[in-house]
């Protein structure tokens, strides 16, 4: 069984809107090539991987990044998978930002890599992150930490969370482009702390203003963003976490925003809801690649 | 399974900037900050007091700069009063614990009563017993109310949603770029959920995601209460407050000491 995976071949530049062709033959030589041996498909779209290579890549490189919230980690089968795009949706104030902050803190505290946090509503709270990090029980058992004073440990952990505010879709494209360049450079230099988690809170507030109406480019920009995020996740072993809000679906029901086209984009979709009276959150799996959907878990809202 | 740790000093990725800032991670993005620097910035931020100590407590010290706060409630509960109070409290000089800044008040309904503003300003000065020096930059923008123009004459609801989300992103950007607080006052409307009509904030579900913090003002018998509904760092909580001749103050039955700005 063979499967194809897009890879940047030699001489290809970064994807931009994902519209560059790689290793395409020149137009003048087109007719000549048609008559002679056909260019192999590998020249057009990158190397074919066979099933065993894919399995090896997935088991050795695409790890689960634990969120630190036990109920959610169990639902997700371990955590956020590298190479996959996970979406968290839910009504307002249901805990989506809290889950993002917990993920970022947990990954940074366990020194798994650098976390990139793109914030669209000024909701990234450094004091909240510090509180969560202090609450992670085995932080001070990490190697190399015993010798440092408490403040220095917090400092080195928080330095691996990088936050940028993004307020429109074009700024998002620019930021993702810079991130891609930086990751490619890291690959070349082969060292240093690499970005392992990218969080966008919330991607729906960037996409909602441009979708719909008589402006058809909006939907294509949404799909471009989706392609870039999935490509980054796959090629650089990132886990991408995005949040989405909910809109009314008629008759008082609610559904995730961004419509039918976005539904197919994330690999894993989780829906949160919170009961006001007793602070219990419920998470429901809407879509998952390895496990059945529809499972739920209840847990106390993180304090 | 192995995870890459921080780069040791001898690696090929030793970065020149590391000597000055001590940060082992070279900048990935031009405009980004790491969480530790943001924490230091946040701790030096001042909040805008609301005049009521209990209300300040549930808000974590007052209204935060760099964030968009939405305040909603039924007509008559004190939204405009709170808006005017904040416009005055932002001007409290730095020596007295305030921000010493200017306020921009955008009135869409005509509810800004100048005589009341004079009364509240006098009430604030009498509590501080000092004149106010000339202030410098705008530190708060209050929009009263953001709902008004969107509730009538908008036939295309999808267009309204798009315009509103674009508006909220612009307000977020201004708040962050100029380090000021944005306060949006919102009306309530009835919504049919779960088989009954309930009061919710106007402008629909998608607008409810467009603010950083949300405060809902409501009546409990004869008392006014404020409920913090959404916040990234604070727990949900309620606090009573009162609207007096001098402006927004603690409720009479409150145990909190009178807010004295000294």
Short mmCIF file of C-alpha atoms in Angstrom, two decimals, chain A residues 63 90-93 96 98 101 111-112 114 116 118 120-128 130 151 154-155 158-165 167-168 175 178-179 182 186 189 191-195 205-206 208-209 211-213 245-248 252 254 274, chain B residues 1-7 11-13 21-39 42 66-68 162 165-166 169-173 175-176 192-193 205-206 208-212 214 227 229-234 236:
data_model
loop_
_atom_site.label_atom_id
_atom_site.label_comp_id
_atom_site.label_asym_id
_atom_site.label_seq_id
_atom_site.Cartn_x
_atom_site.Cartn_y
_atom_site.Cartn_z
CA UNK A 63 3.23 11.91 20.28
CA UNK A 90 -18.55 25.70 23.02
CA UNK A 91 -20.83 28.55 24.08
CA UNK A 92 -19.45 31.67 25.66
CA UNK A 93 -17.70 31.24 29.00
CA UNK A 96 -12.37 27.06 26.04
CA UNK A 98 -9.08 27.88 30.23
CA UNK A 101 -4.16 28.07 29.06
CA UNK A 111 9.59 21.04 29.11
CA UNK A 112 8.19 19.34 26.04
CA UNK A 114 7.95 25.84 22.97
CA UNK A 116 3.07 29.41 20.42
CA UNK A 118 -2.03 33.37 19.14
CA UNK A 120 -7.46 37.31 19.30
CA UNK A 121 -9.35 38.64 22.31
CA UNK A 122 -6.65 39.74 24.76
CA UNK A 123 -7.56 36.77 26.93
CA UNK A 124 -4.08 35.39 27.48
CA UNK A 125 -3.57 35.90 31.19
CA UNK A 126 0.04 35.48 32.39
CA UNK A 127 -1.04 35.50 36.04
CA UNK A 128 -3.47 32.66 35.36
CA UNK A 130 1.59 31.25 36.63
CA UNK A 151 11.17 32.03 40.85
CA UNK A 154 8.80 29.74 36.89
CA UNK A 155 10.78 32.13 34.73
CA UNK A 158 7.09 30.79 31.22
CA UNK A 159 9.76 31.81 28.77
CA UNK A 160 8.85 28.88 26.59
CA UNK A 161 5.32 30.20 26.09
CA UNK A 162 5.29 32.82 23.37
CA UNK A 163 2.18 34.90 22.87
CA UNK A 164 1.21 37.18 20.01
CA UNK A 165 -1.99 39.14 19.48
CA UNK A 167 -6.61 40.77 15.13
CA UNK A 168 -7.28 40.05 11.47
CA UNK A 175 2.37 35.13 11.51
CA UNK A 178 7.00 33.67 9.86
CA UNK A 179 6.46 30.58 11.98
CA UNK A 182 11.46 29.83 11.66
CA UNK A 186 15.34 25.23 13.06
CA UNK A 189 20.27 24.18 12.37
CA UNK A 191 19.00 22.13 17.59
CA UNK A 192 17.34 24.30 20.14
CA UNK A 193 13.85 24.21 21.53
CA UNK A 194 11.30 23.62 18.87
CA UNK A 195 7.71 24.77 18.77
CA UNK A 205 -13.34 35.46 15.56
CA UNK A 206 -10.80 35.97 12.76
CA UNK A 208 -16.34 35.11 11.04
CA UNK A 209 -16.03 38.65 9.64
CA UNK A 211 -17.28 34.43 5.64
CA UNK A 212 -20.63 34.76 4.00
CA UNK A 213 -22.32 37.47 2.09
CA UNK A 245 -17.55 29.67 19.12
CA UNK A 246 -21.18 28.64 18.64
CA UNK A 247 -24.02 30.21 16.73
CA UNK A 248 -27.72 29.60 16.79
CA UNK A 252 -33.02 27.65 20.29
CA UNK A 254 -26.75 25.98 18.92
CA UNK A 274 -20.75 24.43 31.56
CA UNK B 1 9.97 9.04 23.39
CA UNK B 2 12.23 12.00 23.79
CA UNK B 3 11.54 15.69 23.97
CA UNK B 4 13.97 18.38 22.93
CA UNK B 5 14.99 20.52 25.87
CA UNK B 6 16.53 23.99 25.95
CA UNK B 7 19.61 24.55 23.83
CA UNK B 11 25.17 24.41 20.59
CA UNK B 12 25.27 25.88 17.12
CA UNK B 13 22.09 27.74 17.90
CA UNK B 21 18.33 39.27 27.75
CA UNK B 22 19.30 35.82 28.97
CA UNK B 23 16.48 34.31 26.95
CA UNK B 24 17.55 30.96 25.54
CA UNK B 25 14.91 31.05 22.79
CA UNK B 26 15.68 33.16 19.72
CA UNK B 27 12.69 35.24 18.63
CA UNK B 28 10.36 33.15 16.52
CA UNK B 29 8.03 35.98 15.68
CA UNK B 30 8.77 39.66 15.39
CA UNK B 31 5.97 41.02 17.53
CA UNK B 32 5.58 38.27 20.08
CA UNK B 33 6.40 38.32 23.78
CA UNK B 34 7.07 35.40 26.05
CA UNK B 35 4.79 34.75 29.00
CA UNK B 36 7.36 35.78 31.63
CA UNK B 37 7.76 39.28 30.18
CA UNK B 38 3.99 39.58 29.89
CA UNK B 39 3.67 38.61 33.56
CA UNK B 42 0.79 42.69 33.86
CA UNK B 66 -5.66 46.21 27.29
CA UNK B 67 -8.97 44.33 27.62
CA UNK B 68 -12.49 44.82 26.33
CA UNK B 162 -19.98 40.23 10.26
CA UNK B 165 -17.23 40.81 14.71
CA UNK B 166 -15.11 43.20 12.64
CA UNK B 169 -11.61 42.91 16.58
CA UNK B 170 -10.84 46.58 15.96
CA UNK B 171 -11.69 47.43 19.57
CA UNK B 172 -9.46 44.61 20.82
CA UNK B 173 -6.64 45.92 18.67
CA UNK B 175 -7.12 48.27 23.56
CA UNK B 176 -3.91 46.33 23.15
CA UNK B 192 -36.50 31.64 23.89
CA UNK B 193 -34.30 28.86 25.28
CA UNK B 205 -24.57 34.42 20.39
CA UNK B 206 -21.67 35.45 18.23
CA UNK B 208 -21.02 37.10 23.33
CA UNK B 209 -17.57 35.92 22.33
CA UNK B 210 -16.29 39.33 21.35
CA UNK B 211 -15.25 40.66 24.73
CA UNK B 212 -12.50 39.72 27.16
CA UNK B 214 -18.34 40.37 30.87
CA UNK B 227 -22.18 39.23 38.31
CA UNK B 229 -19.85 36.17 33.86
CA UNK B 230 -16.69 35.86 31.78
CA UNK B 231 -13.06 36.42 32.64
CA UNK B 232 -9.82 34.71 31.61
CA UNK B 233 -8.24 34.83 35.04
CA UNK B 234 -10.92 35.41 37.68
CA UNK B 236 -17.31 33.88 38.54
#
